[in-house]
Short mmCIF file of C-alpha atoms in Angstrom, two decimals:
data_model
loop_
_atom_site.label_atom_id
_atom_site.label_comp_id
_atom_site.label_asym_id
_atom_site.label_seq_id
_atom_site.Cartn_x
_atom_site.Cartn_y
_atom_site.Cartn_z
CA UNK D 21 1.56 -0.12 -29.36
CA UNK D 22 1.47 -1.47 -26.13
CA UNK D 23 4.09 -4.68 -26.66
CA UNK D 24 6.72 -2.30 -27.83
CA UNK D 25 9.85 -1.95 -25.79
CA UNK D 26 10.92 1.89 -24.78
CA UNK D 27 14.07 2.02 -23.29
CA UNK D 28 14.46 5.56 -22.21
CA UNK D 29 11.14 8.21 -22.15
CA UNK D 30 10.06 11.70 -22.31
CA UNK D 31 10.89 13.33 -18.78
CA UNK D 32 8.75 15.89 -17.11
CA UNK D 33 11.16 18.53 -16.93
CA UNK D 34 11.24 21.65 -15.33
CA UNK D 35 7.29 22.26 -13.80
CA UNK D 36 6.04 24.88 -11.68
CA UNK D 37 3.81 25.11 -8.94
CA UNK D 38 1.43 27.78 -10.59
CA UNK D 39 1.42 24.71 -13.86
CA UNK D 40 -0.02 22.28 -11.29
CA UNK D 41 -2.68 24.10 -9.53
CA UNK D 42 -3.66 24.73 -13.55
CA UNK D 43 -4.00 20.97 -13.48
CA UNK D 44 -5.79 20.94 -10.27
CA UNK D 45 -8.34 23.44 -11.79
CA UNK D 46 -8.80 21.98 -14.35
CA UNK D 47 -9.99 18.75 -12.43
CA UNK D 48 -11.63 20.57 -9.54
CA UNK D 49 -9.05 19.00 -6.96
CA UNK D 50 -8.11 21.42 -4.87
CA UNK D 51 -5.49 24.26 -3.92
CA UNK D 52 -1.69 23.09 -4.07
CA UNK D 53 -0.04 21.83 -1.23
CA UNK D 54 2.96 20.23 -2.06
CA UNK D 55 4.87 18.13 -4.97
CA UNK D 56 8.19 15.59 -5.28
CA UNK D 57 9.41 13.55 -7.75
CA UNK D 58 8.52 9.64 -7.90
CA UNK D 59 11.77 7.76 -6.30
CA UNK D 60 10.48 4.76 -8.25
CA UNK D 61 9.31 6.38 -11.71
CA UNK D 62 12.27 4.16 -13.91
CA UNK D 63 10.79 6.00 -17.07
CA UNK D 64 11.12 9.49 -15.17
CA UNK D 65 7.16 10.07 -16.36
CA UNK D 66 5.40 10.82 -13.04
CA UNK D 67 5.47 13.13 -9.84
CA UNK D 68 3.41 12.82 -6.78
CA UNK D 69 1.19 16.25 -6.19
CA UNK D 70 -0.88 16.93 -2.39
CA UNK D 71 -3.57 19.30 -2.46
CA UNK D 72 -6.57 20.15 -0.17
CA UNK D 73 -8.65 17.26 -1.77
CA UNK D 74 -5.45 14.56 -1.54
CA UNK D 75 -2.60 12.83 -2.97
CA UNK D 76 -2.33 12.11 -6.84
CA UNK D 77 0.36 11.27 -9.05
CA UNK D 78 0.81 13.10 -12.32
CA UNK D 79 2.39 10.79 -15.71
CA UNK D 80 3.07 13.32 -18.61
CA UNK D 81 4.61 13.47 -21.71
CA UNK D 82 3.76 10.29 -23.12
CA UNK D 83 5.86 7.64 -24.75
CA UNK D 84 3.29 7.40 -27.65
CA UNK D 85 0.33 8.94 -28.87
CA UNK D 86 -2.36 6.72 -27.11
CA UNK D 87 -0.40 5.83 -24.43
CA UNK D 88 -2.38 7.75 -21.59
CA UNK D 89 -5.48 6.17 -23.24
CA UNK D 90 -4.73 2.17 -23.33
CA UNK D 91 -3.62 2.74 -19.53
CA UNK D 92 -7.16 3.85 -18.72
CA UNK D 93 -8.67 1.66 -20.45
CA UNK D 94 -6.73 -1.14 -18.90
CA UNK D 95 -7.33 0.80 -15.52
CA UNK D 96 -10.94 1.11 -16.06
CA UNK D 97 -11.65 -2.75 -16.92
CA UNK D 98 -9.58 -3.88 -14.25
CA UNK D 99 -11.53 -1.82 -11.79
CA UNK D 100 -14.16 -4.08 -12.72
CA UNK D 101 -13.16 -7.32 -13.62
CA UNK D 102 -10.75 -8.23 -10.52
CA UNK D 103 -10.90 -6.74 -6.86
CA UNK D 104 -7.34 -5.25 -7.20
CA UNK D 105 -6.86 -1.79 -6.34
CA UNK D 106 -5.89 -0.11 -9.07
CA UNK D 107 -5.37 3.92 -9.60
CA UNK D 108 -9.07 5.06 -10.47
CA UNK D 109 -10.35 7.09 -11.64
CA UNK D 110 -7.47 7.84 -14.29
CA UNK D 111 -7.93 11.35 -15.45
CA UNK D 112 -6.60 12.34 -18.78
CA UNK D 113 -6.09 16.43 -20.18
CA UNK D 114 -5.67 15.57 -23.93
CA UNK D 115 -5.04 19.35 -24.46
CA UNK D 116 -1.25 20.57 -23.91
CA UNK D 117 -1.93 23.73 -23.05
CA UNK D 118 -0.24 23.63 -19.36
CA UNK D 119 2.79 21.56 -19.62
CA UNK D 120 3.37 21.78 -23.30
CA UNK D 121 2.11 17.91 -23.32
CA UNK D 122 -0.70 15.72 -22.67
CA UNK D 123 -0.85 14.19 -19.18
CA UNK D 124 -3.06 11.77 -17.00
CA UNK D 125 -3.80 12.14 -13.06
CA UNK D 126 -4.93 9.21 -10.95
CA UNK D 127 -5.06 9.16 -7.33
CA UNK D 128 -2.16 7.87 -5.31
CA UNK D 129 -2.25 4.02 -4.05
CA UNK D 130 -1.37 3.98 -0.07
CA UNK D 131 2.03 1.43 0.68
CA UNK D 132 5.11 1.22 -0.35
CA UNK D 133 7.25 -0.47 -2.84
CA UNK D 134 9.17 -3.86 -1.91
CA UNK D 135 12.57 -2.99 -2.63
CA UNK D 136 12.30 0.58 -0.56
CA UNK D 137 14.23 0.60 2.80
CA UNK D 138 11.47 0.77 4.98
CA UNK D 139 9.99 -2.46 3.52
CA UNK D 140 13.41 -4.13 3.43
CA UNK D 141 13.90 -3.63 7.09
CA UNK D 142 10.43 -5.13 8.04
CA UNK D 143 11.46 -8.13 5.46
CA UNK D 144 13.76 -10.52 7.71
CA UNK D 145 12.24 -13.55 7.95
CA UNK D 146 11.85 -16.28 5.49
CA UNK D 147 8.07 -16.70 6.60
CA UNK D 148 7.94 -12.74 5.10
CA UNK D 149 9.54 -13.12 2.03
CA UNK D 150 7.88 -15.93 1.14
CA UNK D 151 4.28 -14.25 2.14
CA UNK D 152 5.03 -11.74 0.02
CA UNK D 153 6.12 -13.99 -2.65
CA UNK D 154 2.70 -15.68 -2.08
CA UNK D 155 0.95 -12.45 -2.25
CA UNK D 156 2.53 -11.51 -5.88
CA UNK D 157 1.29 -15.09 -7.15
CA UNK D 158 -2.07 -14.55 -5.85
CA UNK D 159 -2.04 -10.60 -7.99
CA UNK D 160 -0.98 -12.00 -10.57
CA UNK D 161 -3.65 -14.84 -10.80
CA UNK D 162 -6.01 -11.97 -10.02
CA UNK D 163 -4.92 -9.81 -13.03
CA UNK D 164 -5.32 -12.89 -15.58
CA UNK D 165 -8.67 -13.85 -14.15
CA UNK D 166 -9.40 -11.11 -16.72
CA UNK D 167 -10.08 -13.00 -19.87
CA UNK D 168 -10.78 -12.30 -23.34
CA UNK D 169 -11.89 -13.73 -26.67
CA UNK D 170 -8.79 -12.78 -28.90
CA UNK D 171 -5.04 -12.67 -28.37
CA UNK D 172 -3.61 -9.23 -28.87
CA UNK D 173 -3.10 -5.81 -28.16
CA UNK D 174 -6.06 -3.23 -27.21
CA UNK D 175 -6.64 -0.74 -30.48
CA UNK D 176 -7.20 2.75 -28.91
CA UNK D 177 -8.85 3.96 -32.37
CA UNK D 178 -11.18 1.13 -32.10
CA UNK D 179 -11.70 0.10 -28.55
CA UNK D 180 -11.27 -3.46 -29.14
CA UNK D 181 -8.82 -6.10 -28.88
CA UNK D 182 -6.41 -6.15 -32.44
CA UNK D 183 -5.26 -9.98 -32.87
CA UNK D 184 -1.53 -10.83 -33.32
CA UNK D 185 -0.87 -11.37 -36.87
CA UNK D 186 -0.85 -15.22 -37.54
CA UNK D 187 -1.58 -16.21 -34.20
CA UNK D 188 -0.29 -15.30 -30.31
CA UNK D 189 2.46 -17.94 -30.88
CA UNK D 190 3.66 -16.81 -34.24
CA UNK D 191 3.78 -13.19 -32.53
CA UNK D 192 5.84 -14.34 -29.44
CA UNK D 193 8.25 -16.93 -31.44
CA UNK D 194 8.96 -13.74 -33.95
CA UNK D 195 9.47 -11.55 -31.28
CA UNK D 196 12.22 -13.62 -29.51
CA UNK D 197 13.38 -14.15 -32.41
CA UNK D 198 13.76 -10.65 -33.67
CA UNK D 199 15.52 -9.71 -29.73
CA UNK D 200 18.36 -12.69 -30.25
CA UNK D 201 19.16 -11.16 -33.56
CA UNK D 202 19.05 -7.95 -32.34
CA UNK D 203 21.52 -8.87 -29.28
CA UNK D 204 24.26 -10.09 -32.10
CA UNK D 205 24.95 -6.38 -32.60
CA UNK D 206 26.20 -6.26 -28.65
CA UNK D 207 27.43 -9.91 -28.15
CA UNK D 208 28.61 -13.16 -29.59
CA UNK D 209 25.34 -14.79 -30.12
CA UNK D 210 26.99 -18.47 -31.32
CA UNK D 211 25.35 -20.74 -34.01
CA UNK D 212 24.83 -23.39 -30.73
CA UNK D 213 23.08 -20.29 -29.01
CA UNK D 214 20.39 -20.40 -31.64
CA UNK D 215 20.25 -23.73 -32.18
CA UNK D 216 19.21 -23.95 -28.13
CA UNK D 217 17.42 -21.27 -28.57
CA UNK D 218 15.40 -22.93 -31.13
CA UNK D 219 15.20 -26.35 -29.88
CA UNK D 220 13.04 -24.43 -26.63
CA UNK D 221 10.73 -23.12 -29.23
CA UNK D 222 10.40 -25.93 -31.57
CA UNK D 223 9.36 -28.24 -28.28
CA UNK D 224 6.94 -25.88 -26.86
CA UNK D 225 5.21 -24.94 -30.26
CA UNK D 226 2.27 -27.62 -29.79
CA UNK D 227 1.67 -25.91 -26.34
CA UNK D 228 1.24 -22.50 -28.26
CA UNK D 229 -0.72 -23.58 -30.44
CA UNK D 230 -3.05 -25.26 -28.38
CA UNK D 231 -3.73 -22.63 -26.30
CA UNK D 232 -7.13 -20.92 -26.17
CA UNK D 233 -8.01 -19.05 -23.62
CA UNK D 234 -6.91 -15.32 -23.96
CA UNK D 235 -6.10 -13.19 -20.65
CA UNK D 236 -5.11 -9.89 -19.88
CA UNK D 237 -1.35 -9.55 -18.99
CA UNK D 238 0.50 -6.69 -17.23
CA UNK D 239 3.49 -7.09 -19.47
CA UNK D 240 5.65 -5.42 -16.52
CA UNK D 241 4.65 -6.69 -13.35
CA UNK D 242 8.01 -5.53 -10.85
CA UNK D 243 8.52 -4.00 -7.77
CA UNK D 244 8.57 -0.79 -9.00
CA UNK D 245 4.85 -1.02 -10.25
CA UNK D 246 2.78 -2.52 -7.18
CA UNK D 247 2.93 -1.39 -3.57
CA UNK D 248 2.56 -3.48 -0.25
CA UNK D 249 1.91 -2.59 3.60
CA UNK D 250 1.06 -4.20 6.53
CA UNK D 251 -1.78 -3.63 8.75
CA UNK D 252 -2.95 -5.65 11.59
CA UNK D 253 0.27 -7.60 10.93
CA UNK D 254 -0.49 -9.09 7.51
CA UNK D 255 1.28 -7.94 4.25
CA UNK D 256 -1.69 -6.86 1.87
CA UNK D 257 -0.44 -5.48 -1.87
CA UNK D 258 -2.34 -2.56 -1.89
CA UNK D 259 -1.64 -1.41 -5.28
CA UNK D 260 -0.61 -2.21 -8.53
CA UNK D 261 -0.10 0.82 -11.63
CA UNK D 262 1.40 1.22 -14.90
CA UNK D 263 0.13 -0.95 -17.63
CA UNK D 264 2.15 0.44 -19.86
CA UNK D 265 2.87 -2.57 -22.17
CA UNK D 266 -0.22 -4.44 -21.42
CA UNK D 267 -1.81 -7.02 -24.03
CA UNK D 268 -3.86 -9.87 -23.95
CA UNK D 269 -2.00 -13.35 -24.00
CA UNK D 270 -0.21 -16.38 -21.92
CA UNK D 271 -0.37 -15.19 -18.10
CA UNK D 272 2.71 -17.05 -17.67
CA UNK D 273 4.40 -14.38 -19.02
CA UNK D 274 4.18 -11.99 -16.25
CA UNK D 275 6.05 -14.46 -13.62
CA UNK D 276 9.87 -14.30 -15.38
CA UNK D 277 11.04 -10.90 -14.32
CA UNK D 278 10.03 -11.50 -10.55
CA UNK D 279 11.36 -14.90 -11.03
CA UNK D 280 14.60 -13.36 -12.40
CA UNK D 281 14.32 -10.92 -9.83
CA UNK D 282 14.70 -13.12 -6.81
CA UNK D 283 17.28 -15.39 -8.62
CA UNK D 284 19.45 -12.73 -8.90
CA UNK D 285 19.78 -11.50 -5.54
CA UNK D 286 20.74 -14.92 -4.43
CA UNK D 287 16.65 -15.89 -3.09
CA UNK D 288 16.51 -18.90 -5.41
CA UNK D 289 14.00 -20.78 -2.76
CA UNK D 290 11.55 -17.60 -3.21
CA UNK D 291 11.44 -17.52 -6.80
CA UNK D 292 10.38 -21.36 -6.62
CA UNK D 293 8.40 -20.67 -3.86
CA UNK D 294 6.90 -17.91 -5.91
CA UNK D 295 6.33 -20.08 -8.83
CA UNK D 296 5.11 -22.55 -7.03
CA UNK D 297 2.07 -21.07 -5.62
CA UNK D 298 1.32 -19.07 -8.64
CA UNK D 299 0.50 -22.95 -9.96
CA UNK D 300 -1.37 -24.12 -7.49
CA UNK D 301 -3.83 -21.23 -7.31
CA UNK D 302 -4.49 -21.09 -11.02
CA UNK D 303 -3.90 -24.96 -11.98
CA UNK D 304 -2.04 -24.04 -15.21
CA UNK D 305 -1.74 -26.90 -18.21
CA UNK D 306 1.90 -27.10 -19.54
CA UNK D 307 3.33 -24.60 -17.30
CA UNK D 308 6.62 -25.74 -17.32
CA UNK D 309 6.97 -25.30 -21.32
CA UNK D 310 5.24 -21.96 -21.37
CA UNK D 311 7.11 -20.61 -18.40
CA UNK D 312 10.34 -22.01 -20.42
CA UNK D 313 9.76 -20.07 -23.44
CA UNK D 314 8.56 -16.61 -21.76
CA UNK D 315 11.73 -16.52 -19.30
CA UNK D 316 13.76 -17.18 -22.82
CA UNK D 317 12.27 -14.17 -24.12
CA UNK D 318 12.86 -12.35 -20.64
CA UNK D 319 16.47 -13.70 -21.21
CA UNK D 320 17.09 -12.35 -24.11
CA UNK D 321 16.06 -8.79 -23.28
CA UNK D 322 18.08 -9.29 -19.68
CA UNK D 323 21.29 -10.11 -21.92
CA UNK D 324 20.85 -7.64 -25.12
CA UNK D 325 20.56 -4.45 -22.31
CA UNK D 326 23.32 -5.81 -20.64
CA UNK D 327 25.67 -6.28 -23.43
CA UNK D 328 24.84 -3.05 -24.85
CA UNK D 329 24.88 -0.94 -22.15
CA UNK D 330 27.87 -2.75 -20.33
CA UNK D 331 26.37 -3.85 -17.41
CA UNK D 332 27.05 -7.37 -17.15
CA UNK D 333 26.86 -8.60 -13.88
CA UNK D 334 27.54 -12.41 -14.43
CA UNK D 335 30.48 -14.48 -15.58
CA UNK D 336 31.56 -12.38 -19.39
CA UNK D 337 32.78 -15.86 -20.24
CA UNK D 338 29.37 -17.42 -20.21
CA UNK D 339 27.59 -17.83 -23.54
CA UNK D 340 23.76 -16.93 -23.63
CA UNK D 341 22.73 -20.53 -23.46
CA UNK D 342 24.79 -21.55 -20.84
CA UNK D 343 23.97 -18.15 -19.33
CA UNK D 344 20.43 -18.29 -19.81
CA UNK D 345 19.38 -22.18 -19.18
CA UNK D 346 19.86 -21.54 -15.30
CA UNK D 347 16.85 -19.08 -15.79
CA UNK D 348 14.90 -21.39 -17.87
CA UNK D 349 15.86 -25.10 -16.27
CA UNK D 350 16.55 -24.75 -12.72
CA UNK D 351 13.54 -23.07 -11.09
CA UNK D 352 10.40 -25.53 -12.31
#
């Protein structure tokens, strides 16, 4: 489950404060101080509570069954595998009993995220953005220094890694595929669209297939799921949450939203510079193809929300290759 795509969730609703200091209870955590909603949480899924023994954040009603479970699992081995700091120990209530669904409580991660104000006003130098960019590569390369034996998704029934059917390339290439299909019910997705689209694949397809050394991958790594801070002033990331739609894969794959990220609010040398050091510190073979094909399949998803949702925010005259090759061509 976790490489499926939710595009809206199950909100909290309406909680009290006599539900949470249930919760607390039930954890030994403390009398209730205080409790506000997550400025950040896109999936409306979390809330931050205080009490007399700290600060936590509370993710309910899950998206899917096992949801709560995969993310502390993928908590729990990433506790131990990298030095990241990560929200453990992830507490899960399978019973329902106090909210009228399941729910999970971790503590909360000190900083802030990159796109808030605060951090925006301290971010007006070049030198900055560009540490910070460094900083992401160097999480990132720290997250996939978690590797496996098999490509695919974690299997909360079993506890163990279930592999991609066919192979982690057949599983990707199928999956692009399936989002540029799906996009033709929003948008004119032209015969020379696919044809592009499959020109990128058929090129890269000896990469894939060569590849064999699986690695965990966040499957959402944004700035709405790490935080940053300075002390002693350096930037440190001093968190990074919600794994979500976590598997294990190409690394590569986590760089195109950031990537995208930057290129779209007009910080083109960042997203290079970015990339760039995200190379050098993990000395990737054949980056440039694999990078190609996952910021296809980040393009693809970018222009099927858009077009269905009506938020197009580039030239409506564009097709998706023409659209879409700046992504994949002009940063590497």
């Amino acid at each position: 489950m976790t490489t499926t795509i939710y595009f809206s969730s199950n909100k909290l609703g309406d909680i009290t404060n006599q539900q949470l200091q249930f919760m607390l209870d039930r954890f030994n955590l403390g009398k209730f101080i205080s409790s506000d909603r997550t400025a950040y949480g896109v999936m409306q899924q979390t809330m931050f509570v205080s009490s007399t023994k700290g600060d936590f954040v509370l993710k309910g009603n899950p998206l899917f069954d096992a949801q709560f479970i995969e993310e502390k699992y993928f908590v729990d081995q990433l506790h131990q595998h990298t030095k990241l700091n990560v929200p453990s120990p992830y507490l899960i209530d399978k019973s329902d009993d106090i909210f009228g669904w399941r729910y999970s409580l971790m503590p909360r991660l000190p900083g802030s995220h990159i796109n808030a104000s605060d951090i925006q006003a301290q971010l007006t130098t070049m030198t900055d953005k560009e540490r910070i960019a460094e900083l992401m590569a160097q999480t990132l390369v720290e997250l996939h220094s978690w590797k496996v034996k098999q490509y695919g998704e974690f299997d909360p029934k079993s506890y163990r890694v279930r592999p991609f059917e066919g192979s982690y390339r057949i599983w990707l290439y199928n999956t692009i595929r399936y989002w540029i299909h799906d996009a033709t019910k929003y948008s004119s997705i032209t015969s020379q669209d696919m044809d592009w689209v499959e020109h990128i694949l058929q090129s890269s397809q000896h990469v894939f297939d060569s590849l064999h050394s699986p690695n965990f991958v966040m499957g959402d790594f944004k700035p709405e799921n790490f935080l940053i801070n300075k002390q002693n002033n350096e930037w440190k990331i001093s968190g990074v949450f919600d794994f979500t739609t976590s598997y294990f894969g190409d690394g590569v794959a986590d760089l195109p939203k950031m990537t995208a990220i930057y290129w779209m609010n007009g910080e083109k040398n960042v997203a290079q510079h970015f990339l760039s050091r995200y190379m050098i510190l993990s000395e990737q073979q054949s980056f440039k193809e694999r990078f190609k094909v996952h910021m296809l399949h980040h393009c693809v998803l970018l222009w099927g929300c858009a077009k269905a949702t009506n938020t197009v925010t580039w030239e409506k005259d564009l097709s998706f290759a023409q659209w879409a090759e700046r992504f994949t061509d002009s940063l590497i």
